[in-house]
Tab-separated table of C-alpha atoms in Angstrom:
chain	number	residue	atom	x	y	z
S	2	UNK	CA	46.829	12.502	56.275
S	3	UNK	CA	48.050	9.061	55.213
S	4	UNK	CA	51.050	8.149	57.507
S	5	UNK	CA	53.839	6.689	55.178
S	6	UNK	CA	56.081	4.472	56.752
S	7	UNK	CA	59.749	5.256	57.398
S	8	UNK	CA	62.453	4.212	54.932
S	9	UNK	CA	65.497	2.736	56.853
S	10	UNK	CA	67.761	5.676	55.116
S	11	UNK	CA	65.702	8.299	56.273
S	12	UNK	CA	67.721	11.052	58.413
S	13	UNK	CA	64.355	11.025	60.661
S	14	UNK	CA	65.020	7.556	62.045
S	15	UNK	CA	68.111	6.435	63.624
S	16	UNK	CA	69.852	3.261	61.822
S	17	UNK	CA	70.499	0.503	64.035
S	18	UNK	CA	73.817	-1.257	64.010
S	19	UNK	CA	73.959	-4.167	61.543
S	20	UNK	CA	75.146	-7.297	62.234
S	21	UNK	CA	77.564	-8.932	60.620
S	22	UNK	CA	76.558	-11.310	57.825
S	23	UNK	CA	77.532	-14.660	60.134
S	24	UNK	CA	75.798	-13.513	62.737
S	25	UNK	CA	72.332	-13.445	61.316
S	26	UNK	CA	69.926	-16.011	63.351
S	27	UNK	CA	68.753	-18.841	61.702
S	28	UNK	CA	64.959	-18.699	61.137
S	29	UNK	CA	63.084	-21.396	62.442
S	30	UNK	CA	60.139	-22.375	60.715
S	31	UNK	CA	56.837	-21.129	62.383
S	32	UNK	CA	58.562	-18.440	64.200
S	33	UNK	CA	58.884	-14.821	63.064
S	34	UNK	CA	61.965	-13.518	62.075
S	35	UNK	CA	64.064	-11.300	64.890
S	36	UNK	CA	65.711	-8.480	63.016
S	37	UNK	CA	68.201	-5.927	64.397
S	38	UNK	CA	65.321	-3.365	64.502
S	39	UNK	CA	62.659	-5.516	66.585
S	40	UNK	CA	61.389	-3.615	69.465
S	41	UNK	CA	62.680	-6.120	71.994
S	42	UNK	CA	66.224	-6.120	70.477
S	43	UNK	CA	66.174	-2.888	70.389
S	44	UNK	CA	65.603	-2.342	74.337
S	45	UNK	CA	68.312	-4.821	74.962
S	46	UNK	CA	70.430	-3.036	72.843
S	47	UNK	CA	69.878	0.205	74.571
S	48	UNK	CA	71.626	-1.224	77.976
S	49	UNK	CA	74.240	-2.660	76.533
S	50	UNK	CA	75.726	-0.047	73.910
S	51	UNK	CA	76.492	3.467	73.577
S	52	UNK	CA	74.928	3.632	70.506
S	53	UNK	CA	71.511	3.026	71.813
S	54	UNK	CA	71.926	5.925	73.954
S	55	UNK	CA	72.531	7.903	70.869
S	56	UNK	CA	69.480	6.450	68.940
S	57	UNK	CA	67.089	7.361	72.406
S	58	UNK	CA	68.397	11.051	72.291
S	59	UNK	CA	68.115	11.325	68.549
S	60	UNK	CA	64.418	10.280	69.023
S	61	UNK	CA	63.841	12.729	71.891
S	62	UNK	CA	65.347	15.683	69.434
S	63	UNK	CA	62.414	14.612	66.521
S	64	UNK	CA	59.629	17.204	65.573
S	65	UNK	CA	56.517	16.399	67.554
S	66	UNK	CA	54.628	15.537	64.293
S	67	UNK	CA	57.355	13.006	63.185
S	68	UNK	CA	57.084	11.233	66.634
S	69	UNK	CA	53.348	11.046	66.338
S	70	UNK	CA	53.287	9.380	62.893
S	71	UNK	CA	55.507	6.321	63.693
S	72	UNK	CA	53.112	4.536	65.591
S	73	UNK	CA	50.176	5.137	62.685
S	74	UNK	CA	52.884	3.822	60.178
S	75	UNK	CA	53.648	0.741	62.232
S	76	UNK	CA	49.957	0.085	63.233
S	77	UNK	CA	48.587	0.649	59.446
S	78	UNK	CA	51.160	-0.385	57.406
S	79	UNK	CA	51.312	2.990	55.469
S	80	UNK	CA	47.619	3.308	54.034
S	81	UNK	CA	45.085	1.758	56.448
S	82	UNK	CA	44.870	-0.288	59.778
S	83	UNK	CA	45.925	-3.956	59.717
S	84	UNK	CA	42.788	-4.675	61.855
S	85	UNK	CA	39.449	-3.166	60.629
S	86	UNK	CA	37.197	-4.946	62.292
S	87	UNK	CA	33.492	-3.913	62.114
S	88	UNK	CA	34.225	-0.652	60.428
S	89	UNK	CA	35.583	-2.478	57.757
S	90	UNK	CA	32.829	-5.045	57.348
S	91	UNK	CA	30.410	-1.972	56.824
S	92	UNK	CA	32.969	-0.352	54.525
S	93	UNK	CA	32.582	-3.661	52.379
S	94	UNK	CA	29.058	-3.589	52.292
S	95	UNK	CA	28.583	0.170	51.678
S	96	UNK	CA	30.896	-0.126	48.819
S	97	UNK	CA	28.652	-3.269	47.620
S	98	UNK	CA	25.449	-0.956	48.062
S	99	UNK	CA	27.582	2.275	46.025
S	100	UNK	CA	28.421	-0.511	42.996
S	101	UNK	CA	24.628	-1.824	43.260
S	102	UNK	CA	23.319	1.742	42.872
S	103	UNK	CA	25.897	2.491	40.020
S	104	UNK	CA	24.629	-0.213	38.045
S	105	UNK	CA	21.023	0.440	38.459
S	106	UNK	CA	21.857	4.357	37.636
S	107	UNK	CA	23.570	3.301	34.646
S	108	UNK	CA	20.743	0.952	33.398
S	109	UNK	CA	18.049	3.694	33.933
S	110	UNK	CA	20.490	6.011	32.149
S	111	UNK	CA	20.438	3.576	29.152
S	112	UNK	CA	16.706	2.966	29.242
S	113	UNK	CA	15.900	6.635	29.517
S	114	UNK	CA	18.460	7.543	26.311
S	115	UNK	CA	17.090	4.552	23.996
S	116	UNK	CA	13.305	5.713	25.009
S	117	UNK	CA	13.974	9.170	24.135
S	118	UNK	CA	15.098	8.221	20.467
S	119	UNK	CA	11.810	6.242	20.076
S	120	UNK	CA	9.534	9.530	21.526
S	121	UNK	CA	11.647	11.691	18.834
S	122	UNK	CA	10.710	9.431	15.948
S	123	UNK	CA	7.108	9.287	17.385
S	124	UNK	CA	7.066	13.165	17.653
S	125	UNK	CA	8.735	13.803	14.195
S	126	UNK	CA	6.032	11.771	12.265
S	127	UNK	CA	2.716	11.557	14.364
S	128	UNK	CA	0.975	14.661	15.357
S	129	UNK	CA	-1.996	12.577	16.643
S	130	UNK	CA	-3.289	13.569	20.432
S	131	UNK	CA	-2.187	9.719	21.285
S	132	UNK	CA	1.468	10.967	19.934
S	133	UNK	CA	1.322	14.199	21.852
S	134	UNK	CA	0.072	12.690	24.930
S	135	UNK	CA	2.901	10.126	24.853
S	136	UNK	CA	5.632	13.065	24.644
S	137	UNK	CA	4.074	14.745	27.880
S	138	UNK	CA	4.271	11.648	29.363
S	139	UNK	CA	7.910	11.243	29.003
S	140	UNK	CA	8.672	14.487	29.843
S	141	UNK	CA	6.929	13.833	33.471
S	142	UNK	CA	8.891	10.689	33.507
S	143	UNK	CA	12.415	12.712	33.014
S	144	UNK	CA	11.421	14.717	35.639
S	145	UNK	CA	11.065	12.215	38.089
S	146	UNK	CA	13.915	10.254	36.523
S	147	UNK	CA	15.998	13.803	37.273
S	148	UNK	CA	14.912	13.428	41.106
S	149	UNK	CA	16.095	9.926	41.637
S	150	UNK	CA	19.437	10.561	39.813
S	151	UNK	CA	20.107	13.425	42.010
S	152	UNK	CA	19.285	11.554	45.031
S	153	UNK	CA	21.852	8.839	43.645
S	154	UNK	CA	24.226	11.504	42.948
S	155	UNK	CA	24.150	13.247	46.576
S	156	UNK	CA	24.389	9.952	48.235
S	157	UNK	CA	27.554	9.172	46.454
S	158	UNK	CA	28.946	12.786	47.148
S	159	UNK	CA	28.174	12.490	50.721
S	160	UNK	CA	30.230	9.471	51.783
S	161	UNK	CA	33.839	9.015	50.970
S	162	UNK	CA	34.062	5.420	51.329
S	163	UNK	CA	37.949	5.226	50.916
S	164	UNK	CA	38.617	7.763	53.997
S	165	UNK	CA	41.018	5.674	56.601
S	166	UNK	CA	39.169	6.774	59.495
S	167	UNK	CA	35.618	5.912	58.136
S	168	UNK	CA	33.685	4.839	61.131
S	169	UNK	CA	31.323	1.900	61.415
S	170	UNK	CA	28.401	4.298	61.808
S	171	UNK	CA	29.285	6.393	58.703
S	172	UNK	CA	29.593	3.420	56.687
S	173	UNK	CA	26.118	1.957	57.893
S	174	UNK	CA	24.531	5.266	56.816
S	175	UNK	CA	26.408	5.278	53.367
S	176	UNK	CA	24.991	2.077	52.763
S	177	UNK	CA	21.596	2.903	53.941
S	178	UNK	CA	21.486	5.819	51.637
S	179	UNK	CA	23.305	4.157	48.740
S	180	UNK	CA	20.405	1.034	48.695
S	181	UNK	CA	17.567	3.643	49.101
S	182	UNK	CA	18.884	5.441	46.001
S	183	UNK	CA	19.374	2.077	44.152
S	184	UNK	CA	15.780	0.861	44.931
S	185	UNK	CA	14.050	4.220	43.560
S	186	UNK	CA	16.289	3.693	40.540
S	187	UNK	CA	14.798	0.225	40.459
S	188	UNK	CA	11.249	1.715	40.786
S	189	UNK	CA	11.522	4.448	38.139
S	190	UNK	CA	13.163	2.079	35.688
S	191	UNK	CA	9.983	-0.281	35.950
S	192	UNK	CA	7.699	2.843	35.113
S	193	UNK	CA	10.099	3.312	32.467
S	194	UNK	CA	9.888	-0.102	30.874
S	195	UNK	CA	6.040	-0.083	31.256
S	196	UNK	CA	5.484	3.042	29.558
S	197	UNK	CA	7.829	1.874	26.790
S	198	UNK	CA	5.823	-1.165	26.308
S	199	UNK	CA	2.932	1.155	25.909
S	200	UNK	CA	4.258	2.686	23.074
S	201	UNK	CA	4.314	-0.256	20.779
S	202	UNK	CA	1.657	0.747	18.268
S	203	UNK	CA	2.703	4.651	18.195
S	204	UNK	CA	6.066	3.567	17.653
S	205	UNK	CA	5.307	0.956	14.928
S	206	UNK	CA	3.555	3.383	12.876
S	207	UNK	CA	6.251	5.961	12.787
S	208	UNK	CA	8.992	3.272	12.070
S	209	UNK	CA	6.749	2.157	9.073
S	210	UNK	CA	6.227	5.976	7.672
S	211	UNK	CA	9.927	6.658	8.163
S	212	UNK	CA	10.626	3.389	6.478
S	213	UNK	CA	8.569	4.392	3.232
S	214	UNK	CA	9.819	8.169	3.521
S	215	UNK	CA	13.300	7.549	1.692
S	216	UNK	CA	11.867	5.027	-1.056
S	217	UNK	CA	8.539	7.649	-1.636
S	218	UNK	CA	11.132	10.616	-1.875
S	219	UNK	CA	13.046	8.513	-4.549
S	220	UNK	CA	10.218	7.344	-6.307
S	221	UNK	CA	8.814	10.412	-6.524
S	222	UNK	CA	12.221	11.884	-8.160
S	223	UNK	CA	12.578	9.263	-10.349
S	224	UNK	CA	8.894	9.591	-11.826
S	225	UNK	CA	9.713	13.277	-12.208
S	226	UNK	CA	13.008	12.178	-14.262
S	227	UNK	CA	10.919	9.775	-16.265
S	228	UNK	CA	8.197	12.271	-16.810
S	229	UNK	CA	10.735	14.763	-18.311
S	230	UNK	CA	12.181	12.160	-20.422
S	231	UNK	CA	9.253	11.188	-22.248
S	232	UNK	CA	8.060	14.893	-22.614
S	233	UNK	CA	11.890	15.128	-24.471
S	234	UNK	CA	10.812	12.163	-26.498
S	235	UNK	CA	7.444	13.427	-27.434
S	236	UNK	CA	9.005	16.897	-28.465
S	237	UNK	CA	11.828	15.052	-31.046
S	238	UNK	CA	9.106	13.484	-32.575
S	239	UNK	CA	7.423	16.810	-33.613
S	240	UNK	CA	4.732	17.060	-30.814
S	241	UNK	CA	4.805	20.245	-28.998
S	242	UNK	CA	2.846	18.925	-25.432
S	243	UNK	CA	2.848	23.003	-24.045
S	244	UNK	CA	0.163	21.769	-21.581
S	245	UNK	CA	2.333	18.742	-20.561
S	246	UNK	CA	5.385	21.127	-20.120
S	247	UNK	CA	3.399	23.144	-17.644
S	248	UNK	CA	2.154	20.930	-15.531
S	249	UNK	CA	5.963	19.284	-15.094
S	250	UNK	CA	7.309	22.785	-14.620
S	251	UNK	CA	4.436	23.414	-11.475
S	252	UNK	CA	6.154	20.371	-9.722
S	253	UNK	CA	9.370	22.315	-9.420
S	254	UNK	CA	9.005	23.770	-6.407
S	255	UNK	CA	7.415	20.341	-4.902
S	256	UNK	CA	10.633	18.578	-5.800
S	257	UNK	CA	12.712	21.642	-4.064
S	258	UNK	CA	10.876	21.022	-1.083
S	259	UNK	CA	11.347	17.492	-0.974
S	260	UNK	CA	14.950	17.806	-1.466
S	261	UNK	CA	14.739	20.010	1.807
S	262	UNK	CA	14.018	16.852	3.697
S	263	UNK	CA	11.255	15.883	6.216
S	264	UNK	CA	13.452	17.513	9.188
S	265	UNK	CA	12.128	21.115	7.560
S	266	UNK	CA	8.615	20.132	6.693
S	267	UNK	CA	7.510	17.112	8.595
S	268	UNK	CA	7.731	13.455	7.897
S	269	UNK	CA	3.835	13.062	7.262
S	270	UNK	CA	3.953	16.157	4.862
S	271	UNK	CA	6.829	15.122	3.131
S	272	UNK	CA	5.152	11.878	2.757
S	273	UNK	CA	1.838	13.160	1.000
S	274	UNK	CA	4.248	15.368	-1.147
S	275	UNK	CA	6.461	12.561	-2.603
S	276	UNK	CA	2.949	10.619	-3.233
S	277	UNK	CA	1.326	13.525	-4.881
S	278	UNK	CA	4.497	14.394	-7.218
S	279	UNK	CA	4.783	10.514	-7.779
S	280	UNK	CA	0.969	10.600	-8.874
S	281	UNK	CA	1.160	13.735	-11.015
S	282	UNK	CA	4.437	13.250	-12.777
S	283	UNK	CA	3.271	9.707	-13.689
S	284	UNK	CA	0.305	10.972	-15.288
S	285	UNK	CA	2.393	13.438	-17.095
S	286	UNK	CA	4.566	10.707	-18.173
S	287	UNK	CA	1.812	8.509	-19.253
S	288	UNK	CA	0.474	11.220	-21.542
S	289	UNK	CA	3.513	12.228	-22.631
S	290	UNK	CA	4.420	8.296	-23.732
S	291	UNK	CA	0.970	8.183	-25.427
S	292	UNK	CA	1.396	11.351	-27.478
S	293	UNK	CA	2.373	10.091	-30.506
S	294	UNK	CA	-0.065	6.980	-30.221
S	295	UNK	CA	-3.075	9.642	-29.288
S	296	UNK	CA	-2.137	11.926	-32.704
S	297	UNK	CA	-2.097	8.674	-34.415
S	298	UNK	CA	-5.792	7.629	-33.406
S	299	UNK	CA	-6.992	11.130	-33.820
S	300	UNK	CA	-5.657	11.080	-37.313
S	301	UNK	CA	-7.602	7.877	-37.585
S	302	UNK	CA	-10.871	8.714	-36.570
S	303	UNK	CA	-10.718	12.151	-38.643
S	304	UNK	CA	-10.381	9.774	-41.629
S	305	UNK	CA	-13.227	7.185	-40.403
S	306	UNK	CA	-15.428	9.808	-39.447
S	307	UNK	CA	-15.274	11.635	-43.117
S	308	UNK	CA	-15.876	8.224	-44.467
S	309	UNK	CA	-19.052	7.669	-42.643
S	310	UNK	CA	-20.056	11.000	-43.262
S	311	UNK	CA	-19.592	10.689	-47.101
S	312	UNK	CA	-21.650	7.245	-46.709
S	313	UNK	CA	-24.382	8.870	-44.711
S	314	UNK	CA	-24.728	11.288	-47.405
S	315	UNK	CA	-25.578	8.723	-49.986
S	316	UNK	CA	-27.997	6.939	-47.851
S	317	UNK	CA	-29.674	9.998	-46.896
S	318	UNK	CA	-30.545	10.354	-50.843
S	319	UNK	CA	-32.086	6.846	-50.650
S	320	UNK	CA	-34.574	7.913	-48.193
S	321	UNK	CA	-36.922	9.528	-50.468
S	322	UNK	CA	-37.656	6.692	-52.164
S	323	UNK	CA	-38.563	4.194	-49.512
S	324	UNK	CA	-41.176	7.147	-47.958
S	325	UNK	CA	-42.411	7.300	-51.226
S	326	UNK	CA	-43.246	3.493	-51.222
S	327	UNK	CA	-44.556	4.045	-47.862
S	328	UNK	CA	-47.025	6.838	-48.694
S	329	UNK	CA	-48.254	4.684	-52.119
S	330	UNK	CA	-48.779	1.259	-49.904
S	331	UNK	CA	-49.779	2.323	-46.327
S	332	UNK	CA	-51.544	4.408	-44.382
S	333	UNK	CA	-50.446	7.949	-43.117
S	334	UNK	CA	-50.233	6.521	-39.688
S	335	UNK	CA	-47.200	4.345	-40.735
S	336	UNK	CA	-44.960	7.013	-42.107
S	337	UNK	CA	-46.258	10.538	-41.284
S	338	UNK	CA	-43.037	10.453	-38.404
S	339	UNK	CA	-40.735	9.745	-40.754
S	340	UNK	CA	-41.726	12.670	-43.167
S	341	UNK	CA	-38.639	15.257	-41.963
S	342	UNK	CA	-36.108	12.450	-42.239
S	343	UNK	CA	-34.593	13.541	-45.388
S	344	UNK	CA	-33.747	17.145	-44.597
S	345	UNK	CA	-32.449	16.215	-40.600
S	346	UNK	CA	-30.235	14.143	-42.113
S	347	UNK	CA	-28.520	16.211	-44.628
S	348	UNK	CA	-28.506	19.032	-41.922
S	349	UNK	CA	-27.022	16.567	-39.295
S	350	UNK	CA	-24.272	15.385	-42.016
S	351	UNK	CA	-23.576	18.880	-42.933
S	352	UNK	CA	-23.028	19.623	-39.109
S	353	UNK	CA	-20.935	16.904	-38.636
S	354	UNK	CA	-18.465	18.017	-41.962
S	355	UNK	CA	-18.349	21.376	-40.145
S	356	UNK	CA	-17.245	19.655	-36.721
S	357	UNK	CA	-14.738	17.802	-38.511
S	358	UNK	CA	-12.883	20.784	-39.883
S	359	UNK	CA	-12.557	22.453	-36.636
S	360	UNK	CA	-11.186	18.886	-35.097
S	361	UNK	CA	-8.541	18.834	-37.829
S	362	UNK	CA	-7.345	22.331	-36.839
S	363	UNK	CA	-7.184	21.511	-33.431
S	364	UNK	CA	-5.503	18.415	-34.249
S	365	UNK	CA	-2.994	20.626	-36.414
S	366	UNK	CA	-2.594	22.587	-33.048
S	367	UNK	CA	-1.682	20.036	-31.143
S	368	UNK	CA	-4.868	20.893	-28.774
S	369	UNK	CA	-5.618	17.290	-28.255
S	370	UNK	CA	-8.262	17.604	-25.936
S	371	UNK	CA	-10.440	20.177	-28.036
S	372	UNK	CA	-9.809	17.899	-31.325
S	373	UNK	CA	-11.311	14.817	-28.984
S	374	UNK	CA	-14.121	16.659	-27.985
S	375	UNK	CA	-15.181	17.765	-31.420
S	376	UNK	CA	-14.553	14.162	-32.752
S	377	UNK	CA	-17.076	13.060	-30.361
S	378	UNK	CA	-19.579	15.619	-30.992
S	379	UNK	CA	-19.342	14.329	-34.937
S	380	UNK	CA	-19.764	10.706	-34.214
S	381	UNK	CA	-23.089	11.551	-31.929
S	382	UNK	CA	-24.445	13.550	-34.997
S	383	UNK	CA	-23.773	10.681	-37.347
S	384	UNK	CA	-24.979	8.173	-34.887
S	385	UNK	CA	-28.114	9.796	-34.668
S	386	UNK	CA	-28.390	10.465	-38.614
S	387	UNK	CA	-27.691	6.703	-39.111
S	388	UNK	CA	-30.578	5.594	-36.757
S	389	UNK	CA	-32.785	8.292	-38.626
S	390	UNK	CA	-31.877	7.386	-41.797
S	391	UNK	CA	-32.165	3.332	-41.147
S	392	UNK	CA	-35.481	3.734	-39.237
S	393	UNK	CA	-37.574	4.482	-42.747
S	394	UNK	CA	-35.934	1.281	-44.505
S	395	UNK	CA	-36.713	-0.596	-41.220
S	396	UNK	CA	-40.184	0.622	-41.047
S	397	UNK	CA	-40.805	-0.611	-44.691
S	398	UNK	CA	-39.467	-4.073	-43.853
S	399	UNK	CA	-41.799	-4.504	-40.679
S	400	UNK	CA	-44.594	-3.329	-42.410
S	401	UNK	CA	-44.145	-5.504	-45.220
S	402	UNK	CA	-43.745	-8.703	-42.744
S	403	UNK	CA	-47.082	-7.959	-40.780
S	404	UNK	CA	-49.127	-7.474	-43.838
S	405	UNK	CA	-48.056	-10.499	-45.329
S	406	UNK	CA	-48.303	-12.502	-42.429
S	407	UNK	CA	-49.723	-11.057	-39.220
S	408	UNK	CA	-50.188	-14.158	-37.420
S	409	UNK	CA	-46.343	-14.201	-36.664
S	410	UNK	CA	-46.270	-11.207	-34.479
S	411	UNK	CA	-49.541	-12.323	-32.948
S	412	UNK	CA	-48.012	-15.967	-31.967
S	413	UNK	CA	-45.279	-14.259	-30.646
S	414	UNK	CA	-46.753	-12.180	-28.286
S	415	UNK	CA	-49.240	-14.538	-26.986
S	416	UNK	CA	-45.890	-16.867	-26.340
S	417	UNK	CA	-44.542	-14.203	-24.121
S	418	UNK	CA	-47.860	-13.867	-22.184
S	419	UNK	CA	-48.539	-17.516	-21.639
S	420	UNK	CA	-44.983	-18.100	-20.513
S	421	UNK	CA	-45.235	-15.114	-18.005
S	422	UNK	CA	-48.784	-16.750	-16.914
S	423	UNK	CA	-47.278	-20.154	-15.965
S	424	UNK	CA	-44.443	-18.547	-14.013
S	425	UNK	CA	-46.896	-16.428	-12.008
S	426	UNK	CA	-48.630	-19.796	-11.467
S	427	UNK	CA	-45.529	-21.872	-10.412
S	428	UNK	CA	-46.029	-23.241	-6.889
S	429	UNK	CA	-49.246	-21.678	-6.340
S	430	UNK	CA	-53.122	-22.355	-6.363
S	431	UNK	CA	-54.024	-18.868	-7.472
S	432	UNK	CA	-51.987	-16.180	-8.780
S	433	UNK	CA	-51.017	-12.855	-6.885
S	434	UNK	CA	-53.294	-10.338	-8.059
S	435	UNK	CA	-50.380	-8.058	-8.247
S	436	UNK	CA	-49.253	-10.209	-11.506
S	437	UNK	CA	-52.478	-11.675	-12.673
S	438	UNK	CA	-53.919	-7.924	-13.306
S	439	UNK	CA	-51.460	-6.608	-15.483
S	440	UNK	CA	-51.392	-10.130	-17.038
S	441	UNK	CA	-54.939	-10.246	-17.920
S	442	UNK	CA	-54.306	-6.515	-19.332
S	443	UNK	CA	-51.991	-7.468	-21.856
S	444	UNK	CA	-54.168	-10.386	-23.150
S	445	UNK	CA	-56.954	-7.473	-23.480
S	446	UNK	CA	-55.259	-5.051	-25.221
S	447	UNK	CA	-53.484	-7.869	-27.482
S	448	UNK	CA	-57.024	-8.755	-28.457
S	449	UNK	CA	-57.689	-4.993	-29.500
S	450	UNK	CA	-54.683	-4.601	-31.253
S	451	UNK	CA	-55.858	-7.479	-33.387
S	452	UNK	CA	-58.966	-6.213	-33.951
S	453	UNK	CA	-57.113	-3.277	-35.648
S	454	UNK	CA	-56.324	-5.398	-38.683
S	455	UNK	CA	-59.413	-5.704	-39.737
S	456	UNK	CA	-60.969	-3.439	-42.293
S	457	UNK	CA	-59.644	-2.418	-45.881
S	458	UNK	CA	-56.686	-0.054	-44.931
S	459	UNK	CA	-55.742	-1.314	-41.511
S	460	UNK	CA	-53.361	0.361	-39.628
S	461	UNK	CA	-50.380	-2.166	-39.423
S	462	UNK	CA	-47.763	0.406	-37.534
S	463	UNK	CA	-50.415	0.882	-34.796
S	464	UNK	CA	-50.689	-2.883	-34.731
S	465	UNK	CA	-46.838	-3.201	-34.165
S	466	UNK	CA	-46.569	-0.696	-31.545
S	467	UNK	CA	-48.901	-2.308	-29.588
S	468	UNK	CA	-47.442	-5.910	-29.664
S	469	UNK	CA	-43.968	-4.504	-28.718
S	470	UNK	CA	-45.932	-2.602	-25.510
S	471	UNK	CA	-47.634	-5.693	-24.938
S	472	UNK	CA	-44.459	-7.809	-24.715
S	473	UNK	CA	-42.743	-5.181	-22.943
S	474	UNK	CA	-45.536	-5.274	-19.907
S	475	UNK	CA	-45.324	-8.820	-20.111
S	476	UNK	CA	-41.215	-8.683	-19.437
S	477	UNK	CA	-41.786	-6.093	-16.222
S	478	UNK	CA	-44.400	-8.466	-14.850
S	479	UNK	CA	-41.651	-11.750	-15.149
S	480	UNK	CA	-38.951	-9.299	-13.651
S	481	UNK	CA	-40.809	-8.528	-10.823
S	482	UNK	CA	-41.750	-12.125	-9.932
S	483	UNK	CA	-38.590	-13.487	-10.371
S	484	UNK	CA	-37.116	-10.586	-7.969
S	485	UNK	CA	-39.458	-11.337	-5.411
S	486	UNK	CA	-38.900	-14.953	-5.400
S	487	UNK	CA	-35.229	-14.352	-5.368
S	488	UNK	CA	-35.820	-12.247	-2.146
S	489	UNK	CA	-37.928	-14.931	-0.357
S	490	UNK	CA	-41.400	-13.377	-0.735
């Protein structure tokens, strides 16, 4: 109970007689003012005035509780003792320890709250073993924080430092417990700081993914919109593009999941979905934008390949006169492999024209992949036909050249052999047998080919094929020499 000082007008305290205004003693500096209710004056007046007797009797008649309260009121000024001594010093130290512990508790609580945000960020983005281990370790730290927090709260609740009758021993005990609580709070704060430092790589990775999330989702939406607009533009130009429309419609559910957010589907999954939607929608957009150009390109190829087929038909008709000349001037070995060229060329042209008709039908139905594949087949047929038709004319020109001057072909081949021999001997006293042997064989083969030119009807085509084979062999040796020297052998 807190003692309350009595007021002068309280009915519980007798009022001392007041002196006239002029009778108040002059206050001397350095001396306490003596008022009419000073104890000494009150005792003197008790002996001189009848009113003092009444005051004493009135005090005697007061309740016991009020009488006991009066000394406390004078001694403590109403709330605390005027002279605390050692107890007040211990109270101040305990209060300082309480303030320090409160500051440590606040710092730990703030750090835990900040770190919880980081842990939630990592858990939402990263499902790796390291991330799961970080979450588990944070939970263990949380239990440790709860323990020291309860220790601090219990220490605060156990001691009322504002009590008037706080003893010095109780204040000292409060200071000890609060200091211990503050020390434990600081120790756990250090553990929390070290744990937070170790989260740097995981947190950086998570923040990077979160920073990518919103732009990735927005990019996917914009790409889908652009693909839809490109498809509409293609349709307005008269193109159907049903396959592109089906591919775009298949991305609708993916857009719904993107709109539902990463909170429902997870950050990594949402990022992957956004990138896939962007990629597939971008492909649809590119094809839709290219459709008019693709249609025009197919139209150009149809016209070009039809013109080429017609030209090959004309050239095929010219093969027979070339074969007649070959038969007349050269041996059968020089033209026998060309006997079936006219028939094969005519058949290839007919097949090409049939495929061209199918490609035209696919283009009209806007089956672009089919039309493209058919045109590639037509081109392959016409290329083979062109080579076969050209082979007859090329054969006649080659045979004419070697018949007129075989030395030109011989010198061309011998030059290739000599050049390879010089390369094989470069930097060596003797050639490597692996190089010298095939070169010697090439020389012998060339000499044998030259002997085939003797006689009344030489096999010029055999001669040409042999010299070509010799040059290919020599080129192979040169290639191996350069490869070995390039590798440092």
